[in-house]
XYZ file of C-alpha atoms in Angstrom:
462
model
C 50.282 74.384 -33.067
C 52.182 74.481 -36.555
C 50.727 73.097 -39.699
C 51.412 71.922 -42.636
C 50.863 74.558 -44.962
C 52.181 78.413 -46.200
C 52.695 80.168 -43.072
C 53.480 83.912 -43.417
C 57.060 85.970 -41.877
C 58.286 89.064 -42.334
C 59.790 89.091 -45.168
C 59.955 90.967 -48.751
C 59.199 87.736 -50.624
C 55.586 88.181 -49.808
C 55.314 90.058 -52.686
C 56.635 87.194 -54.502
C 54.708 84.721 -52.714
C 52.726 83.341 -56.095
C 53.286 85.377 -59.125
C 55.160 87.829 -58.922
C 52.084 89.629 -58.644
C 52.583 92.820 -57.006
C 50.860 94.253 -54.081
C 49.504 90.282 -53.373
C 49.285 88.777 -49.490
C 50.751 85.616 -48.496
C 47.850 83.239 -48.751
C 46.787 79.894 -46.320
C 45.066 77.751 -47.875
C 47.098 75.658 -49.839
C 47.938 73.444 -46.824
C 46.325 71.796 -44.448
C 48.352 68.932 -42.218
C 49.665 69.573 -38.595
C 53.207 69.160 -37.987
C 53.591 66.633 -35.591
C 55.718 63.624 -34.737
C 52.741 61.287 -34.015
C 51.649 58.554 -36.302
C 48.398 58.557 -37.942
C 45.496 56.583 -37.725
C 45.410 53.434 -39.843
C 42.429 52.118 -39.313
C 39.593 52.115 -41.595
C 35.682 51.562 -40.751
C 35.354 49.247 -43.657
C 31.178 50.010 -42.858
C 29.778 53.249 -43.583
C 26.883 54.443 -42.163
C 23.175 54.472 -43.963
C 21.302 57.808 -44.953
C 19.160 59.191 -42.713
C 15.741 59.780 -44.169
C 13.987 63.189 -43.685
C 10.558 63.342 -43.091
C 7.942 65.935 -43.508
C 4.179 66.183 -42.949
C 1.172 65.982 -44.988
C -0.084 69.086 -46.410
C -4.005 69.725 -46.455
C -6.139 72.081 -48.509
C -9.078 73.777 -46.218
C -12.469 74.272 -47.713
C -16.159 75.771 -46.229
C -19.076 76.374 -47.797
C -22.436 77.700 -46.390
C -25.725 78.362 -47.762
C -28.679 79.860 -46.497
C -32.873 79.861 -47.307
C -35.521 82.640 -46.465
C -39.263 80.948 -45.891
C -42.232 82.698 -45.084
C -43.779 82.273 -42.071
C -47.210 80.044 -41.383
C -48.957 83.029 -39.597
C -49.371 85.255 -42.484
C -53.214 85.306 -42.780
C -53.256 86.756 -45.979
C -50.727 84.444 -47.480
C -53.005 82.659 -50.233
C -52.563 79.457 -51.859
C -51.151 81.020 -55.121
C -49.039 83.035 -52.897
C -47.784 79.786 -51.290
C -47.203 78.513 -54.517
C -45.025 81.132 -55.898
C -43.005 81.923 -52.962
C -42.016 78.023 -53.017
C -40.863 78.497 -56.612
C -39.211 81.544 -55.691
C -37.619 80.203 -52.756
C -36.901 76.464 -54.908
C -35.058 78.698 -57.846
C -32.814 80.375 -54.888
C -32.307 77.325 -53.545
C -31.132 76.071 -56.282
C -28.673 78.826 -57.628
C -27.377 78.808 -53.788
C -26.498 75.430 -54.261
C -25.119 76.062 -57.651
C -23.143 78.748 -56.612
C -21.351 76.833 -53.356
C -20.526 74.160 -55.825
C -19.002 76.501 -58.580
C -17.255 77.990 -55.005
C -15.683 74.808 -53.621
C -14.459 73.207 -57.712
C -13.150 76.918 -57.363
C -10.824 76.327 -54.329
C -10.230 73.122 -55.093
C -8.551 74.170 -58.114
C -6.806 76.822 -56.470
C -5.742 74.310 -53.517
C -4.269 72.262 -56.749
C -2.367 74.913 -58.198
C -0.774 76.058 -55.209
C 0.243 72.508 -54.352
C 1.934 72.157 -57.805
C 3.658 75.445 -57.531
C 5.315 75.022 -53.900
C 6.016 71.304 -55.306
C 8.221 72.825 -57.925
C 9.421 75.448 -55.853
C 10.370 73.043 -53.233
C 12.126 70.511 -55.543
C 13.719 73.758 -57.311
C 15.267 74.278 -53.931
C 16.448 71.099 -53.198
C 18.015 70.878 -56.935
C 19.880 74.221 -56.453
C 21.123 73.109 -52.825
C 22.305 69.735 -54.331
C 20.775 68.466 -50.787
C 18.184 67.527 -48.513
C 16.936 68.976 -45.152
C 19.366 69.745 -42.770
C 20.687 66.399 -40.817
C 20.107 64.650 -43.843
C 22.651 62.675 -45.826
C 24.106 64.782 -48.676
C 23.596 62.119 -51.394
C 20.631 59.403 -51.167
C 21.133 56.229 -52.391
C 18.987 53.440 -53.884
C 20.497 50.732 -51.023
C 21.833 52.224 -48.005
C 24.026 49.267 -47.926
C 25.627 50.045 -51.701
C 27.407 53.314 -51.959
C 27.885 52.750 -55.796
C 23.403 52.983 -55.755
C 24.158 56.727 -54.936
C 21.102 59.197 -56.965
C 22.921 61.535 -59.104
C 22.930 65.199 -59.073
C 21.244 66.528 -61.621
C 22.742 70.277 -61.146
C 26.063 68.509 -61.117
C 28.317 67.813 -64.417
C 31.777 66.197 -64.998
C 32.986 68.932 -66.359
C 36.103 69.809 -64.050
C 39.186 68.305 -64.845
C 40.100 67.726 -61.127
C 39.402 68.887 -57.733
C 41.544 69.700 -55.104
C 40.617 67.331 -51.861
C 41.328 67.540 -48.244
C 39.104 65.157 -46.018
C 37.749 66.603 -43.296
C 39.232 65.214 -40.148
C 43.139 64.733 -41.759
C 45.125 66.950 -39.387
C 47.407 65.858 -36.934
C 47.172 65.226 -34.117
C 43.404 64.488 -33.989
C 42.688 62.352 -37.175
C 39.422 62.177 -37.124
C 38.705 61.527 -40.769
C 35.259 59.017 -41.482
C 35.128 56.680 -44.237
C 31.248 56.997 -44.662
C 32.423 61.081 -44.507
C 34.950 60.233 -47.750
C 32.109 57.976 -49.386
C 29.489 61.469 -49.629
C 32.738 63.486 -50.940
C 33.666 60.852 -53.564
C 29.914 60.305 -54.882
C 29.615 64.045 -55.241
C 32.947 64.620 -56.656
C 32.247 61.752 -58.981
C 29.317 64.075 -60.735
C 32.020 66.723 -61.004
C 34.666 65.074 -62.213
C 37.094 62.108 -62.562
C 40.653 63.101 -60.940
C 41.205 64.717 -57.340
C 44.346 65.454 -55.828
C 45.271 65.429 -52.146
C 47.825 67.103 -50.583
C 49.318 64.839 -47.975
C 49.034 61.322 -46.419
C 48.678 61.556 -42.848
C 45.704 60.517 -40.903
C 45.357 57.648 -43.643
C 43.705 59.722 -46.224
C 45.431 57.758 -49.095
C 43.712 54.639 -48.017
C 40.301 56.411 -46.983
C 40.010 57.700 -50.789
C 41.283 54.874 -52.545
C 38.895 52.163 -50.159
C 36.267 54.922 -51.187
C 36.532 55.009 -54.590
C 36.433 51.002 -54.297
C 33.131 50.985 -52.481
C 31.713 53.642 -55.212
C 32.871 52.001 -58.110
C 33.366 55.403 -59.650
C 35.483 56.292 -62.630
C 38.128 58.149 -60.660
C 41.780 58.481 -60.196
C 43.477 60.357 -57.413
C 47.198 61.572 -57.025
C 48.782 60.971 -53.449
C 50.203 63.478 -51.914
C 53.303 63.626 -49.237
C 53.606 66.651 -47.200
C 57.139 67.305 -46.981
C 58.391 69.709 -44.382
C 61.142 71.673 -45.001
C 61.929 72.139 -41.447
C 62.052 68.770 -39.874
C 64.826 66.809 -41.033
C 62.469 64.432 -43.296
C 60.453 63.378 -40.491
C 56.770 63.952 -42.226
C 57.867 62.449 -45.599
C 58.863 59.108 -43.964
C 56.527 59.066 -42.419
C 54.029 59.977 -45.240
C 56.059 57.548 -48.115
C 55.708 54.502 -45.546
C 51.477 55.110 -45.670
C 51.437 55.419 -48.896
C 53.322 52.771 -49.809
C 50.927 50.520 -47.497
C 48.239 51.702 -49.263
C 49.784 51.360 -52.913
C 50.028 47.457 -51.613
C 46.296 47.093 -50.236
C 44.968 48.781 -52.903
C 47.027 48.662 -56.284
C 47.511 51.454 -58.527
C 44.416 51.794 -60.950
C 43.293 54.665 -59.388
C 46.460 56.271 -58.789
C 47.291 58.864 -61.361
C 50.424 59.729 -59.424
C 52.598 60.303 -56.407
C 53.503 63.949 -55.449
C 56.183 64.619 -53.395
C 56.371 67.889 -51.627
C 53.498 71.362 -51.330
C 55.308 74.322 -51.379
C 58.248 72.760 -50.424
C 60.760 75.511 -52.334
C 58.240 78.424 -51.233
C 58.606 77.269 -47.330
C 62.296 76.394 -47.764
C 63.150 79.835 -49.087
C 60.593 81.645 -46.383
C 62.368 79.534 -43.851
C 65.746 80.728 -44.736
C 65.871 84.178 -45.739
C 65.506 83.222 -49.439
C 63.666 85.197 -52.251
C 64.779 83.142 -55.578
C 64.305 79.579 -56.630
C 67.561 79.284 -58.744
C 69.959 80.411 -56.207
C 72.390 79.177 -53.785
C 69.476 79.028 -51.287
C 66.772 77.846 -53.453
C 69.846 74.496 -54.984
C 70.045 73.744 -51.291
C 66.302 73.473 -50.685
C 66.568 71.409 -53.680
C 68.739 69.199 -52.948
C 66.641 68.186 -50.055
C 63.444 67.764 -52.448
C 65.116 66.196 -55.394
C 66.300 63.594 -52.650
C 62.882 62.727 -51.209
C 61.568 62.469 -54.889
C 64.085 59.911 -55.774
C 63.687 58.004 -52.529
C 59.932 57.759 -53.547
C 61.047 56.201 -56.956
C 62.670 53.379 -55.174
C 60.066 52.724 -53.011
C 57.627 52.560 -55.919
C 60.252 50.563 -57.814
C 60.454 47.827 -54.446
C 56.432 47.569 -55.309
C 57.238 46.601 -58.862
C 54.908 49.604 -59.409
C 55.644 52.602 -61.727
C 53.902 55.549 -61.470
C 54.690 59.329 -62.178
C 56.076 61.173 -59.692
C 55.885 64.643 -59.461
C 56.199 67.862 -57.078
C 53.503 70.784 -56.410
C 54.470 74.359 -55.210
C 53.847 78.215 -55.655
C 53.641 79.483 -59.348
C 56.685 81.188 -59.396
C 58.515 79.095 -57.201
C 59.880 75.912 -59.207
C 63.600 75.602 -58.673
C 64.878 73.773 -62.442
C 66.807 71.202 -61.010
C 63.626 69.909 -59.517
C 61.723 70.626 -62.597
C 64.247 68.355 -64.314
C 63.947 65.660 -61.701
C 59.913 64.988 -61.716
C 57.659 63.531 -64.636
C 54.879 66.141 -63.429
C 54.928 69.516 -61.876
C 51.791 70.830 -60.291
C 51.596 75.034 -59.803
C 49.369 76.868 -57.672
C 48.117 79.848 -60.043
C 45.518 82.116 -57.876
C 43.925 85.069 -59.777
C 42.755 86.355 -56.760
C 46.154 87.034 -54.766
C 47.111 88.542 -58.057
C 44.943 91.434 -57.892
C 42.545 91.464 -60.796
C 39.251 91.657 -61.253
C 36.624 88.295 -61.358
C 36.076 89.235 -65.430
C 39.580 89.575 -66.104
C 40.680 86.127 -63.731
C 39.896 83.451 -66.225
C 43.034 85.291 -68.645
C 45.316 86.329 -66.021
C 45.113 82.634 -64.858
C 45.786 81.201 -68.692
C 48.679 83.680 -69.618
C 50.560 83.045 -66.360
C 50.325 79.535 -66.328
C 51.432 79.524 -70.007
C 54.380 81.900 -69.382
C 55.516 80.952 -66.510
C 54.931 76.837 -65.936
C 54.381 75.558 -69.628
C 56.909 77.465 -71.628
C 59.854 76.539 -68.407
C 59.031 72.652 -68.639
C 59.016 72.621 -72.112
C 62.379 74.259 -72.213
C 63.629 71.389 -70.434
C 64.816 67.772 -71.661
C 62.585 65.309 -69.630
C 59.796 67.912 -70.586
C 57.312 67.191 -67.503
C 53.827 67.136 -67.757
C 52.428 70.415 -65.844
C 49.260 70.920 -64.085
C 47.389 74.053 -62.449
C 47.702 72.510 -58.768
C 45.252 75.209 -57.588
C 42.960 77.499 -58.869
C 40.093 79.198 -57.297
C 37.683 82.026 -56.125
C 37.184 82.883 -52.400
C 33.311 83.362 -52.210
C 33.058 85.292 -48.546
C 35.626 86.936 -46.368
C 35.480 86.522 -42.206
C 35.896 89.985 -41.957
C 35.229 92.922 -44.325
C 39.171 93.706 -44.856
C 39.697 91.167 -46.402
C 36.552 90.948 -48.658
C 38.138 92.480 -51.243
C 41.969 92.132 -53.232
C 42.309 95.040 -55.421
C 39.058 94.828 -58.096
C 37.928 91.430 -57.156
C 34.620 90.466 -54.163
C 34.814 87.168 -52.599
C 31.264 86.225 -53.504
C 29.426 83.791 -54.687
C 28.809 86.209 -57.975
C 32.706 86.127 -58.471
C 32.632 82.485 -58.413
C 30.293 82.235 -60.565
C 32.195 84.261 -63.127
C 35.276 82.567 -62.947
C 33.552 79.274 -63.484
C 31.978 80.991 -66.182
C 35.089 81.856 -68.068
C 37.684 79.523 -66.945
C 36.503 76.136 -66.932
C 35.501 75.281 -70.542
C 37.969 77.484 -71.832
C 40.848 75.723 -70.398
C 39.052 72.120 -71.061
C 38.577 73.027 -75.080
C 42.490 74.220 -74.529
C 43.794 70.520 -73.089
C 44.575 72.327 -69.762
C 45.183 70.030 -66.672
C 43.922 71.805 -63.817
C 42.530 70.691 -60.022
C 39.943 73.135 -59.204
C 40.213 74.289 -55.390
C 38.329 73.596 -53.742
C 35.938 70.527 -53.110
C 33.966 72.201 -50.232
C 34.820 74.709 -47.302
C 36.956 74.314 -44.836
C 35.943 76.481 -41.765
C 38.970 74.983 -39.445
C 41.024 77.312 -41.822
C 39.136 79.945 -41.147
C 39.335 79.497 -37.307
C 42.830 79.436 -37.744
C 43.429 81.810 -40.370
C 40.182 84.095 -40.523
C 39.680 85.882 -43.894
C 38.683 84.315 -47.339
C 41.084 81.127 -46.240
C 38.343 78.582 -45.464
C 35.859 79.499 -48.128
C 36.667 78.481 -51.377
C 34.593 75.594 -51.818
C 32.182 75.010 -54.362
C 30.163 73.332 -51.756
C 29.824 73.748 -48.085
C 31.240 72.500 -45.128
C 28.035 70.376 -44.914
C 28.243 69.305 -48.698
C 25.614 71.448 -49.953
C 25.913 72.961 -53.526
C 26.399 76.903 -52.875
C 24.191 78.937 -55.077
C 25.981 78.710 -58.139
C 25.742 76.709 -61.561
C 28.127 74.263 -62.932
C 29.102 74.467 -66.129
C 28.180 71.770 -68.902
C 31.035 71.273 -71.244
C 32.643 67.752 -70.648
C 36.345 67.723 -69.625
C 39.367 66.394 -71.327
């Protein structure tokens, strides 16, 4: 089955495929949707379903003590009265210090009993705080009513301090469409604590309307930007298909939450792969344009039949915008990966600034209408499938790399006004069935929505 997203031929552009970067592979992760002619699901379970609480047993404290006494014995004949007399003392005083000393014992392992108590208590919330979740089976956020997502108990390891995140529900590939509602309402709660924008990349499977119904239940501060999944390939079948569910959802749901409409991921990168083409500005890049430019407009009138206006923009490969489409969108959104460039996890943080600055920023300002440009994706891979891939040039998909790209990227480029969807959300291990190597883990959470063992960093976003 074909999807929706970079797929790889022999060609010499793969060492264009981002950057320009040379020596990088052609990536898969920036996609995810199936290509395939069927409708998606439209239905929404407007009900989602309550936490499960997790349950643990009580935890006891053993004591024992024991004493013993030593008494002389009645058939002493030459045991005297004065005898008698002391030994009882004697045997009273031992007594008495044995009884002394098992009650100076047990306050003693009592209070050891307490101590350890309070330090596996801290240990244990520690863990659950670092995890950002519960015991396995249990629902990745609690909430105060399990009938009011908006009651959700905030993270206290997580901070809005991403600009956006890059978002693919699970379950949002055709044919199967087997995204959950109360699945979305656990990803927008703990995106919420992260940050306030999220981008998707397509529409099928009713994502738009899953997000948007989410974000109503939540009553979160959030905005997302639609995506349509344009295929190069297929004659405009997907983005009709796409434009018509998000227009239905644009009319169930308005457009406060919107933040924008883009048209198109990869689209120039997969037109040029698809036919033998290397170069955005050329003959074969203006023809692969043509096709975009077209869809983009189309998506203007439909917004503009909805009395709605809202930017609409385009998202591809770094080094990939054609100009002409540049010049026909009010946002651009450019997938800038330090990691298929080849550098280290110290040196990412620049590499990603500089080429987004030289190659994205400087072009649109260059250009009349001037459109608003975004980091679409950027990222660290923290594992690898398979050891041959654990590694591209001086960087280590690990958890450590992550960790020092969050490190130096994230409050950098929020104190420099840079727009920028973080990818990803969480893993996506269907990738890496498909895909294998460092494709479906980039997540700063798992596939099950735990926190991996990383920090956020606290600096509030623009």
């Amino acid at each position: 089955m074909a999807y929706y997203r970079d797929q790889p031929q022999p060609s010499s552009d793969i060492q264009r495929y981002y950057d320009d970067a040379p020596g990088q592979a052609m990536p898969q992760h920036a996609g995810f949707q199936a290509q395939n002619p069927f409708d998606s699901t439209q239905h929404i379970p407007l009900t989602a379903a309550g936490p499960r609480s997790a349950q643990g047993g009580p935890m006891y404290t053993q004591a024992a003590t024991q004493s013993t006494a030593d008494f002389a014995g009645a058939a002493n004949q030459n045991y005297k009265a004065g005898d008698w007399m002391e030994a009882s003392k004697s045997s009273n005083k031992r007594s008495k210090w044995v009884v002394i000393g098992s009650i100076v014992a047990l306050m003693g392992l009592i209070a050891i009993g307490v101590v350890v108590g309070i330090v596996v208590s801290k240990n244990a919330k520690k863990s659950n705080s670092n995890s950002g979740n519960s015991k396995p089976g249990s629902p990745a956020v609690n909430q105060t009513d399990p009938n009011d997502p908006s009651t959700f108990v905030k993270n206290p390891n997580l901070h809005q301090s991403l600009y956006g995140l890059a978002y693919t529900p699970q379950g949002s590939q055709l044919p199967d469409c087997g995204a959950q509602l109360s699945d979305v309402i656990q990803d927008v709660q703990l995106m919420s604590q992260l940050t306030t924008r999220i981008r998707l990349y397509g529409a099928d499977c009713n994502q738009s309307a899953l997000v948007l119904e989410a974000i109503k239940q939540t009553k979160v501060n959030m905005k997302v930007w639609l995506g349509n999944y344009a295929i190069a390939t297929d004659n405009g079948a997907a983005y009709q298909r796409q434009r018509d569910i998000i227009k239905s959802a644009i009319q169930t749901y308005g457009t406060d939450h919107i933040g924008g409409v883009t048209v198109g991921n990869e689209f120039m990168l997969n037109y040029l792969n698809a036919n033998g083409g290397t170069v955005p500005d050329s003959s074969i890049g203006d023809a692969g344009a043509a096709i975009l430019i077209s869809n983009i407009q189309d998506t203007r009138n439909m917004l503009t039949s909805l009395n709605v206006n809202l930017p609409v923009g385009t998202s591809d490969a770094g080094s990939y915008f054609n100009t002409k489409v540049l010049s026909s969108v009010d946002y651009g959104m450019a997938n800038v990966h330090p990691w298929f460039a080849n550098v280290s996890e110290a040196d990412a943080a620049a590499w990603t600034a500089q080429f987004f600055q030289e190659t994205n920023l400087d072009a649109a300002a260059a250009l009349p209408n001037k459109p608003k440009m975004y980091i679409a994706e950027t990222g660290w891979p923290t594992k690898s499938s398979d050891a041959g891939n654990a590694h591209n040039g001086p960087g280590t998909a690990s958890e450590a790399g992550l960790q020092t790209f969050l490190n130096t990227f994230v409050c950098q480029a929020n104190t420099n006004g840079t727009g920028y969807f973080f990818f990803e959300y969480f893993d996506e291990p269907w990738k890496d069935v498909q895909f294998g190597g460092v494709e479906g883990w980039w997540g700063l959470f798992t596939a099950n929505r735990t926190l991996k063992h990383i920090t956020i960093p606290d600096c509030p976003a623009p």
